[in-house]
Tab-separated table of C-alpha atoms and ligand atoms in Angstrom:
chain	number	residue	atom	x	y	z
A	1	MET	CA	108.318	-60.280	-56.619
A	2	ALA	CA	105.663	-62.892	-57.084
A	3	GLU	CA	106.096	-65.073	-60.119
A	4	GLN	CA	104.113	-63.824	-63.081
A	5	ARG	CA	100.945	-65.790	-63.636
A	6	ASP	CA	100.558	-67.692	-66.902
A	7	THR	CA	98.359	-66.202	-69.540
A	8	ILE	CA	95.923	-68.804	-70.818
A	9	CYS	CA	94.241	-69.174	-74.187
A	10	ALA	CA	91.705	-71.593	-75.647
A	11	LEU	CA	89.058	-72.122	-78.271
A	12	ALA	CA	85.912	-71.122	-76.396
A	13	SER	CA	83.367	-72.055	-79.068
A	14	GLY	CA	82.414	-75.524	-80.337
A	15	PRO	CA	84.704	-77.751	-82.400
A	16	PRO	CA	85.470	-76.766	-86.016
A	17	PRO	CA	84.181	-76.353	-88.590
A	18	SER	CA	81.766	-73.643	-87.496
A	19	ALA	CA	80.714	-70.255	-88.861
A	20	ILE	CA	82.681	-68.391	-86.229
A	21	ALA	CA	85.296	-69.536	-83.738
A	22	ILE	CA	85.969	-67.634	-80.541
A	23	VAL	CA	89.485	-67.755	-79.122
A	24	ARG	CA	89.722	-66.472	-75.616
A	25	ILE	CA	92.809	-65.168	-73.764
A	26	SER	CA	93.182	-64.205	-70.111
A	27	GLY	CA	96.136	-63.033	-68.053
A	28	PRO	CA	98.879	-60.436	-67.752
A	29	MET	CA	100.150	-60.825	-71.342
A	30	VAL	CA	96.818	-59.913	-72.937
A	31	ARG	CA	97.659	-56.251	-73.643
A	32	GLU	CA	100.984	-57.096	-75.241
A	33	ILE	CA	99.339	-59.818	-77.337
A	34	CYS	CA	96.573	-57.483	-78.563
A	35	GLU	CA	99.121	-54.800	-79.472
A	36	SER	CA	100.982	-57.316	-81.603
A	37	VAL	CA	98.269	-59.558	-82.999
A	38	PHE	CA	95.544	-56.989	-83.773
A	39	GLU	CA	96.748	-55.144	-86.875
A	40	ALA	CA	95.336	-51.844	-85.600
A	41	GLY	CA	96.879	-52.333	-82.134
A	42	LEU	CA	95.160	-52.444	-78.740
A	43	PRO	CA	91.447	-51.600	-79.178
A	44	ALA	CA	89.506	-49.395	-76.762
A	45	PRO	CA	88.187	-51.458	-73.825
A	46	ARG	CA	85.048	-53.511	-74.520
A	47	ARG	CA	84.727	-52.235	-78.116
A	48	SER	CA	84.772	-54.779	-80.887
A	49	VAL	CA	87.108	-53.832	-83.729
A	50	PHE	CA	87.200	-55.452	-87.148
A	51	GLY	CA	90.595	-56.076	-88.713
A	52	ARG	CA	93.310	-58.564	-89.493
A	53	PHE	CA	95.021	-60.780	-86.922
A	54	LEU	CA	98.771	-61.173	-87.539
A	55	ASP	CA	101.322	-63.726	-86.344
A	56	VAL	CA	104.879	-62.853	-85.258
A	57	SER	CA	106.192	-62.866	-88.826
A	58	ARG	CA	103.339	-60.478	-89.760
A	59	GLU	CA	101.579	-63.123	-91.780
A	60	THR	CA	97.763	-62.873	-91.693
A	61	ILE	CA	96.106	-65.443	-89.414
A	62	ASP	CA	92.576	-64.425	-90.412
A	63	GLU	CA	90.368	-61.361	-90.287
A	64	GLY	CA	87.567	-60.826	-87.856
A	65	LEU	CA	86.434	-59.016	-84.727
A	66	GLY	CA	88.664	-58.509	-81.715
A	67	VAL	CA	87.649	-57.362	-78.230
A	68	PHE	CA	89.800	-56.339	-75.275
A	69	MET	CA	88.287	-56.417	-71.769
A	70	PRO	CA	90.626	-55.075	-69.091
A	71	GLY	CA	90.499	-56.559	-65.594
A	72	PRO	CA	89.072	-56.477	-63.025
A	73	HIS	CA	85.753	-56.002	-64.859
A	74	SER	CA	86.070	-59.075	-67.043
A	75	TYR	CA	84.816	-62.655	-66.723
A	76	THR	CA	88.040	-63.881	-65.103
A	77	GLY	CA	88.811	-60.615	-63.325
A	78	GLU	CA	92.068	-60.406	-65.331
A	79	ASP	CA	92.817	-58.676	-68.639
A	80	THR	CA	90.927	-60.695	-71.219
A	81	ALA	CA	90.624	-60.639	-75.008
A	82	GLU	CA	88.500	-62.480	-77.525
A	83	LEU	CA	89.226	-63.098	-81.195
A	84	TYR	CA	86.312	-63.941	-83.487
A	85	LEU	CA	87.771	-65.939	-86.371
A	86	HIS	CA	86.298	-67.927	-89.221
A	87	GLY	CA	85.607	-71.301	-87.647
A	88	GLY	CA	87.978	-73.497	-89.632
A	89	ALA	CA	90.602	-75.716	-88.019
A	90	ALA	CA	93.530	-74.033	-89.812
A	91	ALA	CA	92.630	-70.514	-88.678
A	92	ILE	CA	92.090	-71.699	-85.097
A	93	ASP	CA	95.395	-73.599	-85.009
A	94	HIS	CA	97.289	-70.670	-86.497
A	95	ALA	CA	95.798	-68.332	-83.883
A	96	LEU	CA	96.511	-70.643	-80.919
A	97	ASP	CA	100.070	-71.370	-82.159
A	98	THR	CA	100.695	-67.631	-82.434
A	99	LEU	CA	99.369	-66.936	-78.940
A	100	CYS	CA	101.289	-69.794	-77.314
A	101	ALA	CA	104.548	-68.507	-78.841
A	102	PHE	CA	104.356	-65.482	-76.521
A	103	GLU	CA	106.238	-65.795	-73.252
A	104	ASN	CA	104.244	-67.322	-70.349
A	105	VAL	CA	101.280	-68.103	-72.565
A	106	ARG	CA	99.844	-71.620	-72.706
A	107	LEU	CA	96.647	-73.463	-73.535
A	108	ALA	CA	94.067	-73.397	-70.728
A	109	GLU	CA	93.115	-76.444	-68.685
A	110	PRO	CA	89.404	-77.424	-68.568
A	111	GLY	CA	87.461	-74.860	-66.527
A	112	GLU	CA	90.507	-72.694	-65.952
A	113	PHE	CA	88.858	-69.419	-67.051
A	114	THR	CA	86.026	-69.973	-64.572
A	115	ARG	CA	88.486	-71.106	-61.906
A	116	ARG	CA	90.283	-67.776	-62.296
A	117	ALA	CA	86.930	-65.978	-62.065
A	118	PHE	CA	86.376	-67.802	-58.763
A	119	GLU	CA	89.890	-67.115	-57.487
A	120	ASN	CA	89.484	-63.440	-58.325
A	121	GLY	CA	86.158	-63.246	-56.498
A	122	ARG	CA	84.045	-62.795	-59.644
A	123	LEU	CA	81.985	-65.915	-58.850
A	124	ASP	CA	81.603	-68.114	-55.802
A	125	LEU	CA	81.799	-71.890	-56.058
A	126	VAL	CA	78.043	-72.477	-56.242
A	127	GLU	CA	77.733	-69.839	-58.980
A	128	ALA	CA	80.632	-71.467	-60.860
A	129	GLU	CA	78.715	-74.765	-60.777
A	130	GLY	CA	75.785	-72.812	-62.222
A	131	VAL	CA	78.010	-71.917	-65.207
A	132	ALA	CA	78.815	-75.610	-65.804
A	133	ASP	CA	75.127	-76.555	-65.471
A	134	LEU	CA	74.083	-73.809	-67.867
A	135	ILE	CA	76.467	-75.170	-70.511
A	136	ASP	CA	75.127	-78.712	-69.971
A	137	ALA	CA	71.472	-77.645	-69.800
A	138	GLU	CA	69.282	-79.383	-72.387
A	139	THR	CA	65.835	-78.463	-71.108
A	140	ARG	CA	64.314	-75.096	-70.201
A	141	ALA	CA	63.854	-76.312	-66.629
A	142	GLN	CA	67.561	-77.181	-66.353
A	143	LYS	CA	68.487	-73.853	-67.896
A	144	SER	CA	66.361	-71.796	-65.545
A	145	LEU	CA	67.696	-73.729	-62.544
A	146	ALA	CA	71.276	-73.089	-63.704
A	147	LEU	CA	70.596	-69.402	-64.384
A	148	ASP	CA	69.169	-69.022	-60.882
A	149	GLN	CA	72.246	-70.660	-59.407
A	150	LEU	CA	74.614	-68.589	-61.568
A	151	GLY	CA	72.734	-65.468	-60.512
A	152	GLY	CA	73.542	-66.205	-56.880
A	153	SER	CA	70.132	-67.089	-55.457
A	154	LEU	CA	71.343	-70.403	-54.034
A	155	SER	CA	74.560	-68.831	-52.689
A	156	GLN	CA	72.439	-66.189	-50.966
A	157	VAL	CA	70.447	-68.822	-49.115
A	158	TYR	CA	73.584	-70.711	-48.041
A	159	ASP	CA	75.301	-67.458	-47.033
A	160	GLY	CA	72.216	-66.459	-45.043
A	161	TRP	CA	72.419	-69.647	-42.984
A	162	ARG	CA	76.130	-69.168	-42.463
A	163	ALA	CA	75.503	-65.609	-41.260
A	164	GLY	CA	72.968	-66.936	-38.743
A	165	LEU	CA	75.506	-69.427	-37.431
A	166	LEU	CA	78.203	-66.761	-37.149
A	167	GLU	CA	75.723	-64.677	-35.166
A	168	ALA	CA	75.113	-67.615	-32.824
A	169	MET	CA	78.870	-68.002	-32.415
A	170	ALA	CA	79.247	-64.327	-31.554
A	171	LEU	CA	76.550	-64.647	-28.882
A	172	LEU	CA	78.280	-67.722	-27.458
A	173	GLU	CA	81.647	-65.940	-27.482
A	174	ALA	CA	80.082	-63.133	-25.500
A	175	SER	CA	79.023	-65.548	-22.794
A	176	ILE	CA	82.562	-67.033	-22.705
A	177	ASP	CA	84.008	-63.561	-22.236
A	178	PHE	CA	81.837	-62.783	-19.235
A	179	PRO	CA	81.739	-66.041	-17.303
A	180	ASP	CA	81.395	-64.355	-13.916
A	181	GLU	CA	78.296	-62.393	-14.684
A	182	GLU	CA	75.505	-64.512	-13.342
A	183	ASP	CA	72.966	-63.619	-15.962
A	184	ALA	CA	75.241	-63.550	-19.000
A	185	PRO	CA	74.751	-67.189	-20.098
A	186	ASP	CA	70.977	-66.987	-19.907
A	187	GLU	CA	70.873	-63.727	-21.754
A	188	SER	CA	72.924	-65.142	-24.569
A	189	THR	CA	71.826	-68.782	-24.678
A	190	GLY	CA	68.151	-67.841	-24.987
A	191	PRO	CA	68.634	-66.165	-28.375
A	192	VAL	CA	71.194	-68.835	-29.379
A	193	ALA	CA	68.682	-71.609	-28.730
A	194	GLY	CA	66.084	-69.758	-30.803
A	195	LEU	CA	68.549	-69.110	-33.601
A	196	LEU	CA	69.761	-72.708	-33.732
A	197	GLY	CA	66.183	-73.989	-33.628
A	198	ARG	CA	65.227	-71.817	-36.596
A	199	MET	CA	68.376	-72.848	-38.450
A	200	ALA	CA	67.721	-76.557	-37.906
A	201	ALA	CA	64.144	-76.204	-39.145
A	202	GLU	CA	65.216	-74.326	-42.290
A	203	LEU	CA	68.002	-76.784	-43.103
A	204	GLU	CA	65.642	-79.692	-42.543
A	205	THR	CA	63.019	-78.237	-44.904
A	206	ALA	CA	65.673	-77.602	-47.558
A	207	ILE	CA	67.046	-81.141	-47.356
A	208	ASP	CA	63.631	-82.787	-47.252
A	209	ASP	CA	62.747	-81.659	-50.771
A	210	ASP	CA	62.195	-84.940	-52.655
A	211	GLU	CA	65.429	-84.064	-54.476
A	212	VAL	CA	63.480	-82.041	-57.034
A	213	GLY	CA	66.493	-79.906	-57.984
A	214	GLU	CA	68.685	-82.944	-58.614
A	215	ARG	CA	65.881	-84.580	-60.605
A	216	ILE	CA	65.477	-81.545	-62.866
A	217	ARG	CA	69.246	-81.422	-63.331
A	218	ASP	CA	69.918	-85.163	-63.752
A	219	GLY	CA	66.530	-86.483	-64.913
A	220	PHE	CA	63.410	-88.004	-63.308
A	221	ARG	CA	63.363	-91.810	-62.929
A	222	VAL	CA	60.294	-93.610	-64.225
A	223	ALA	CA	60.038	-97.429	-63.929
A	224	ILE	CA	57.729	-99.737	-65.885
A	225	ILE	CA	56.722	-102.573	-63.602
A	226	GLY	CA	54.371	-105.564	-63.658
A	227	PRO	CA	54.092	-109.329	-64.220
A	228	PRO	CA	55.877	-111.179	-67.076
A	229	ASN	CA	54.448	-110.871	-70.591
A	230	ALA	CA	52.207	-107.903	-69.747
A	231	GLY	CA	53.924	-105.916	-72.505
A	232	LYS	CA	56.293	-103.729	-70.442
A	233	SER	CA	59.102	-103.869	-72.995
A	234	SER	CA	56.639	-103.181	-75.823
A	235	ILE	CA	55.405	-100.101	-73.946
A	236	LEU	CA	58.964	-98.848	-73.396
A	237	ASN	CA	59.748	-99.283	-77.089
A	238	ARG	CA	56.667	-97.371	-78.152
A	239	LEU	CA	57.336	-94.502	-75.724
A	240	ALA	CA	60.993	-94.400	-76.848
A	241	ARG	CA	59.944	-94.712	-80.502
A	242	ARG	CA	62.641	-97.336	-81.100
A	243	GLU	CA	63.253	-101.037	-80.426
A	244	ALA	CA	65.359	-100.497	-77.287
A	245	ALA	CA	64.229	-103.634	-75.416
A	246	ILE	CA	63.789	-107.221	-76.622
A	247	VAL	CA	60.131	-108.240	-76.946
A	248	SER	CA	59.036	-111.883	-77.095
A	249	ASP	CA	56.049	-114.005	-76.134
A	250	ILE	CA	58.221	-115.980	-73.691
A	251	PRO	CA	57.445	-114.801	-70.152
A	252	GLY	CA	60.628	-113.692	-68.394
A	253	THR	CA	62.307	-112.194	-71.478
A	254	THR	CA	63.625	-109.074	-69.764
A	255	ARG	CA	66.161	-109.623	-66.993
A	256	ASP	CA	68.497	-106.637	-66.963
A	257	ILE	CA	67.089	-103.159	-66.606
A	258	VAL	CA	66.801	-101.464	-69.985
A	259	GLU	CA	66.893	-97.714	-69.696
A	260	VAL	CA	66.107	-95.036	-72.272
A	261	ARG	CA	66.501	-91.294	-71.953
A	262	LEU	CA	63.490	-89.242	-73.025
A	263	LYS	CA	62.210	-85.718	-72.765
A	264	ILE	CA	58.677	-85.461	-71.434
A	265	ALA	CA	56.931	-82.233	-70.421
A	266	GLY	CA	60.214	-80.353	-70.777
A	267	GLN	CA	61.983	-82.656	-68.334
A	268	VAL	CA	64.721	-85.231	-68.802
A	269	VAL	CA	63.340	-88.671	-67.955
A	270	TRP	CA	65.151	-91.994	-67.522
A	271	LEU	CA	62.510	-94.581	-68.402
A	272	ALA	CA	63.385	-98.074	-67.181
A	273	ASP	CA	61.967	-101.387	-68.413
A	274	THR	CA	62.275	-104.111	-65.787
A	275	ALA	CA	61.998	-107.882	-65.432
A	276	GLY	CA	58.477	-109.255	-64.997
A	277	LEU	CA	57.638	-109.812	-61.334
A	278	ARG	CA	57.067	-113.460	-60.369
A	279	GLU	CA	58.528	-116.214	-58.197
A	280	ALA	CA	61.461	-117.042	-60.446
A	281	ASP	CA	62.956	-120.533	-60.568
A	282	ASP	CA	66.303	-119.688	-62.043
A	283	ALA	CA	68.885	-117.544	-60.289
A	284	ILE	CA	69.364	-115.078	-63.154
A	285	GLU	CA	65.679	-114.262	-63.407
A	286	ALA	CA	65.468	-113.982	-59.617
A	287	GLU	CA	68.267	-111.393	-59.724
A	288	GLY	CA	66.338	-109.569	-62.459
A	289	VAL	CA	63.244	-109.469	-60.249
A	290	ARG	CA	65.302	-108.186	-57.332
A	291	ARG	CA	66.695	-105.389	-59.514
A	292	ALA	CA	63.222	-104.590	-60.837
A	293	LEU	CA	61.860	-104.139	-57.318
A	294	GLU	CA	64.847	-102.046	-56.302
A	295	ARG	CA	64.452	-99.774	-59.334
A	296	ALA	CA	60.716	-99.455	-58.763
A	297	LYS	CA	61.378	-98.366	-55.202
A	298	ALA	CA	63.961	-95.773	-56.224
A	299	ALA	CA	61.808	-94.378	-59.053
A	300	ASP	CA	60.040	-91.037	-58.847
A	301	LEU	CA	57.118	-92.512	-60.748
A	302	ARG	CA	55.980	-96.037	-61.666
A	303	ILE	CA	53.931	-97.292	-64.607
A	304	GLN	CA	52.111	-100.441	-63.414
A	305	VAL	CA	51.270	-102.735	-66.341
A	306	ARG	CA	48.656	-105.499	-66.454
A	307	SER	CA	47.117	-107.306	-69.444
A	308	PRO	CA	44.577	-110.060	-70.248
A	309	ASP	CA	47.260	-112.745	-69.775
A	310	THR	CA	48.152	-111.534	-66.265
A	311	SER	CA	46.038	-110.925	-63.230
A	312	SER	CA	43.997	-107.788	-63.881
A	313	SER	CA	44.345	-106.688	-60.289
A	314	PHE	CA	46.499	-103.646	-59.620
A	315	GLU	CA	47.267	-104.911	-56.163
A	316	GLY	CA	50.582	-103.525	-54.962
A	317	ALA	CA	50.284	-100.325	-57.000
A	318	GLY	CA	50.747	-97.100	-55.059
A	319	ALA	CA	48.326	-94.189	-55.161
A	320	GLU	CA	50.791	-92.150	-57.224
A	321	ASP	CA	51.465	-94.918	-59.767
A	322	ILE	CA	50.111	-94.753	-63.307
A	323	CYS	CA	48.079	-97.921	-63.912
A	324	VAL	CA	47.781	-99.211	-67.481
A	325	TYR	CA	45.889	-102.187	-68.880
A	326	ASN	CA	47.710	-103.316	-72.038
A	327	LYS	CA	46.717	-105.482	-75.040
A	328	ALA	CA	43.321	-103.811	-75.306
A	329	ASP	CA	43.267	-105.006	-78.935
A	330	LEU	CA	42.857	-108.586	-77.683
A	331	GLU	CA	40.035	-108.145	-75.238
A	332	LYS	CA	37.304	-105.627	-74.537
A	333	SER	CA	37.009	-105.247	-70.788
A	334	GLU	CA	35.653	-102.707	-68.348
A	335	HIS	CA	38.044	-100.725	-66.150
A	336	GLY	CA	37.745	-97.847	-63.738
A	337	ALA	CA	38.505	-94.333	-64.957
A	338	GLU	CA	41.841	-94.340	-63.139
A	339	ILE	CA	43.136	-97.146	-65.364
A	340	ILE	CA	44.525	-96.261	-68.779
A	341	VAL	CA	43.553	-98.848	-71.363
A	342	LEU	CA	46.080	-99.184	-74.167
A	343	SER	CA	47.665	-101.393	-76.779
A	344	ALA	CA	51.399	-101.410	-77.388
A	345	GLU	CA	50.562	-103.324	-80.555
A	346	THR	CA	48.340	-100.669	-82.171
A	347	GLY	CA	49.382	-97.585	-80.209
A	348	ALA	CA	45.840	-97.002	-78.912
A	349	GLY	CA	45.743	-95.128	-75.617
A	350	PHE	CA	49.358	-93.926	-75.771
A	351	SER	CA	48.392	-90.270	-76.081
A	352	VAL	CA	46.477	-90.672	-72.795
A	353	LEU	CA	49.511	-92.357	-71.178
A	354	GLU	CA	51.853	-89.612	-72.409
A	355	GLU	CA	49.435	-86.988	-71.116
A	356	ALA	CA	49.342	-88.696	-67.705
A	357	LEU	CA	53.160	-88.851	-67.620
A	358	SER	CA	53.392	-85.145	-68.496
A	359	GLU	CA	50.916	-84.231	-65.806
A	360	ARG	CA	52.738	-86.226	-63.084
A	361	LEU	CA	56.150	-84.898	-64.094
A	362	THR	CA	54.924	-81.314	-64.120
A	363	LYS	CA	53.498	-81.873	-60.644
A	364	LEU	CA	56.714	-83.483	-59.380
A	365	SER	CA	58.978	-80.803	-60.840
A	366	SER	CA	56.941	-77.897	-59.515
A	367	SER	CA	56.258	-79.339	-56.066
A	368	ARG	CA	59.006	-77.145	-54.561
A	369	THR	CA	59.908	-73.574	-55.237
A	370	ALA	CA	63.367	-72.248	-56.019
A	371	PRO	CA	66.087	-72.160	-54.878
A	372	LEU	CA	66.496	-75.912	-55.112
A	373	ILE	CA	69.449	-78.064	-54.108
A	374	THR	CA	70.975	-79.277	-57.377
A	375	ARG	CA	73.913	-81.455	-56.379
A	376	ARG	CA	74.893	-84.202	-53.999
A	377	ARG	CA	77.853	-82.058	-52.864
A	378	HIS	CA	75.382	-79.466	-51.562
A	379	ARG	CA	73.094	-82.030	-49.979
A	380	GLU	CA	76.003	-83.624	-48.101
A	381	ALA	CA	77.302	-80.277	-46.858
A	382	LEU	CA	73.825	-79.237	-45.690
A	383	SER	CA	73.246	-82.576	-43.943
A	384	THR	CA	76.552	-82.291	-42.086
A	385	ALA	CA	75.752	-78.696	-41.145
A	386	LEU	CA	72.328	-79.810	-39.874
A	387	PHE	CA	73.940	-82.579	-37.818
A	388	HIS	CA	76.217	-80.064	-36.084
A	389	VAL	CA	73.410	-77.562	-35.523
A	390	LYS	CA	71.328	-80.284	-33.867
A	391	GLN	CA	74.323	-81.379	-31.805
A	392	ALA	CA	74.900	-77.798	-30.669
A	393	ARG	CA	71.252	-77.464	-29.659
A	394	ALA	CA	71.372	-80.702	-27.702
A	395	ASN	CA	74.547	-79.627	-25.908
A	396	LEU	CA	72.984	-76.283	-25.102
A	397	GLU	CA	69.925	-77.989	-23.636
A	398	ARG	CA	72.118	-80.292	-21.576
A	399	GLY	CA	73.634	-77.144	-20.070
A	400	PHE	CA	77.110	-77.619	-21.554
A	401	GLY	CA	79.450	-74.630	-21.606
A	402	ALA	CA	79.514	-72.151	-24.451
A	403	GLU	CA	82.930	-73.446	-25.638
A	404	ILE	CA	81.493	-76.901	-26.314
A	405	VAL	CA	78.290	-75.626	-27.895
A	406	SER	CA	80.194	-73.195	-30.048
A	407	GLU	CA	82.482	-75.909	-31.482
A	408	ASP	CA	79.575	-77.549	-33.338
A	409	VAL	CA	78.249	-74.196	-34.501
A	410	ARG	CA	81.703	-73.427	-35.872
A	411	LEU	CA	81.847	-76.760	-37.725
A	412	ALA	CA	78.401	-76.150	-39.244
A	413	ALA	CA	79.386	-72.636	-40.372
A	414	GLN	CA	82.634	-73.972	-41.797
A	415	LYS	CA	80.745	-76.581	-43.824
A	416	LEU	CA	78.470	-73.911	-45.333
A	417	GLY	CA	81.475	-71.668	-45.983
A	418	ALA	CA	83.274	-74.437	-47.862
A	419	LEU	CA	80.092	-75.152	-49.841
A	420	VAL	CA	80.049	-71.659	-51.297
A	421	GLY	CA	83.844	-71.527	-51.479
A	422	ARG	CA	84.553	-69.034	-48.728
A	423	ILE	CA	87.023	-71.177	-46.759
A	424	ASP	CA	88.948	-74.457	-46.814
A	425	VAL	CA	88.195	-75.098	-50.422
A	426	GLU	CA	91.448	-76.279	-52.030
A	427	ASP	CA	90.465	-79.939	-51.873
A	428	ILE	CA	87.145	-79.478	-53.627
A	429	LEU	CA	88.309	-77.048	-56.327
A	430	GLY	CA	89.707	-79.780	-58.545
A	431	GLU	CA	86.474	-81.734	-58.278
A	432	VAL	CA	84.309	-78.765	-59.228
A	433	PHE	CA	86.367	-77.412	-62.132
A	434	SER	CA	87.623	-80.632	-63.710
A	435	SER	CA	84.181	-81.338	-65.213
A	436	PHE	CA	84.243	-78.092	-67.221
A	437	CYS	CA	85.131	-77.867	-70.879
A	438	ILE	CA	88.315	-76.176	-72.023
A	439	GLY	CA	87.759	-72.521	-72.876
A	440	LYS	CA	85.234	-71.981	-70.077
B	501	GTP	N1	48.160	-108.264	-79.070
B	501	GTP	C1	49.039	-107.591	-78.352
B	501	GTP	N2	50.193	-108.149	-78.022
B	501	GTP	C2	51.077	-107.427	-77.284
B	501	GTP	C3	50.794	-106.104	-76.869
B	501	GTP	N3	51.859	-105.663	-76.147
B	501	GTP	C4	52.744	-106.662	-76.135
B	501	GTP	N4	52.299	-107.716	-76.811
B	501	GTP	C5	52.958	-109.016	-76.998
B	501	GTP	O1	53.071	-109.638	-75.741
B	501	GTP	C6	54.283	-110.376	-75.651
B	501	GTP	C7	55.098	-109.910	-74.457
B	501	GTP	O2	55.500	-108.561	-74.673
B	501	GTP	P1	56.748	-107.937	-73.915
B	501	GTP	O3	56.751	-106.500	-74.226
B	501	GTP	O4	57.978	-108.715	-74.178
B	501	GTP	O5	56.271	-108.181	-72.406
B	501	GTP	P2	57.067	-107.905	-71.061
B	501	GTP	O6	56.084	-107.435	-70.061
B	501	GTP	O7	58.228	-107.051	-71.315
B	501	GTP	O8	57.532	-109.377	-70.676
B	501	GTP	P3	58.776	-109.840	-69.750
B	501	GTP	O9	59.990	-109.141	-70.224
B	501	GTP	O10	58.827	-111.305	-69.977
B	501	GTP	O11	58.413	-109.500	-68.359
B	501	GTP	C8	54.990	-110.173	-76.978
B	501	GTP	O12	54.715	-111.254	-77.808
B	501	GTP	C9	54.350	-108.905	-77.516
B	501	GTP	O13	54.386	-108.837	-78.915
B	501	GTP	C10	49.531	-105.532	-77.233
B	501	GTP	O14	49.189	-104.411	-76.904
B	501	GTP	N5	48.699	-106.326	-77.965
B	502	MG	MG1	60.220	-107.349	-71.101
C-alpha cells in the first residue's frame, strides 16, 4: 500500500493579532481531526458550524466556526477543514499544537496547499501563479490580471497553441506511416506548413507585446533625465512627496540612480532619478552618466528636464518623452504647448505633469488586450517554442523528412506543456511554489 500522505495545517490568515484567524487543514486525517476537535463532531460538508474547539485533553482551544470540505471538491482536492478562531497568538498556537499532535500531521510548507491543488489537477501551473499574483496584487490592474490568469484565460491560450502543435505532429506522423504513397507527404505537409506558419505568427505577436503584462505586474519604469542642476532630484522628491534624493546647487550631485516606488493612474511605477548628463571629468560621475543613459534606454517613459541654467533645447528627447521646463519661478519664458512649465521649488505645474504621467501610463497599460504574458518564465518558454516552430518550418521548406520536422514540433509542444504544467514539470515546481506564503 502506498504510504499515507501527510496531513498539513497552517495559519492561512495574516499574522496575529487579528479579529479572526483562519487555520486550514488538508489531507487524509481531516475527518478524524474534525471528529475530535469540533465539540459537536464532524459537521455536514461545506456547512459552517459554530461551537467549541477542543484539544486532546478536552480542554477548550477557543470557540468559533468550523467548516469541513470533503475532497475532491475542495481547494486542494483532498479533505479540507477550516477553523475560524479569535485571532490571538495563544489561540492559534494552541490550535496548531493540537493539530500537529495527530499522527502524520505537520505544519505546511510555503505554497503547499496550492501545490496539492496543482498535483490533484484542481489548478494548472499558470493558474497557480495567478493565485500567488492575486495575493501580491496591490493595484486593481494587477488584481484583474491575476484573476484572469487564475480563471484560466492564459492557460487556454497556451493550451490552444499546444493543441495546434500536436495536430501538426499527428499530420507529420501520418506521412511517416505512409512513406510509399507518392502523394502522402504533399497532402500532409501542405496543412502542416499552414499550421506552423499561423502558430509562428501568433507566438510572435504574443511575445512582441512591449511586456505590458510584466509591467502591470512588476511596475512601469519611468526615468527622469537631463543635464546637471536642471532640478531632476527636486522633481523626483516632489512627485514622491518625500526627500528621497539629495538636492544641491552643485552640478553633478546625483551619481547613483535613486529609485522610488509610486502609484500613478492605478499602476505601480518605479520612478528613477539619474545623474545629470554631461562630459564628466571624474570616473565616478562618468559611471553615473553611463548608468543614467542605460536606465533611460530601458525605461518605459522618460521625463526630460531642462531649466534656465541649462540649454533650453530638448534635443535628444524622443517623441514619447514628457518634456518639462523647470525653475519657472526664476524666469518667465515662452515654450511650445508640448512643454510642461513647472517649478519644483513652488510646485507650480506639477498637477499638469502628474496628469501627463497618468495619461501616458494609461495608454501604455492598455495598449494590448488580455491575456497578457505576466512572467519571464512564460516569455522564455514561448520564445523557445517559437524558435522550434520556425526551425520546423524551415526544415519543412528545405524538404527534410517528416521525422526531422516533427522533432522540432515536439520540442515546441513540450515547452508549452511544461509551461502550463502538463509534462516534465518537477524541476520548475519548486521555483513556482517556493515564493508562496505558508497557508496558501
Ligand atoms: N528656484 C528654483 N530652484 C530650483 C528648482 N528646482 C531645483 N532647484 C534648485 O536647483 C539646484 C539643483 O537641483 P537638483 O534637484 O539637485 O538638480 P539635479 O538636476 O538633480 O542636479 P544633478 O543631480 O547635479 O544632475 C538646487 O539648488 C535646487 O534647490 C526650481 O523649480 N526653482
Ligand atoms: Mg540630482
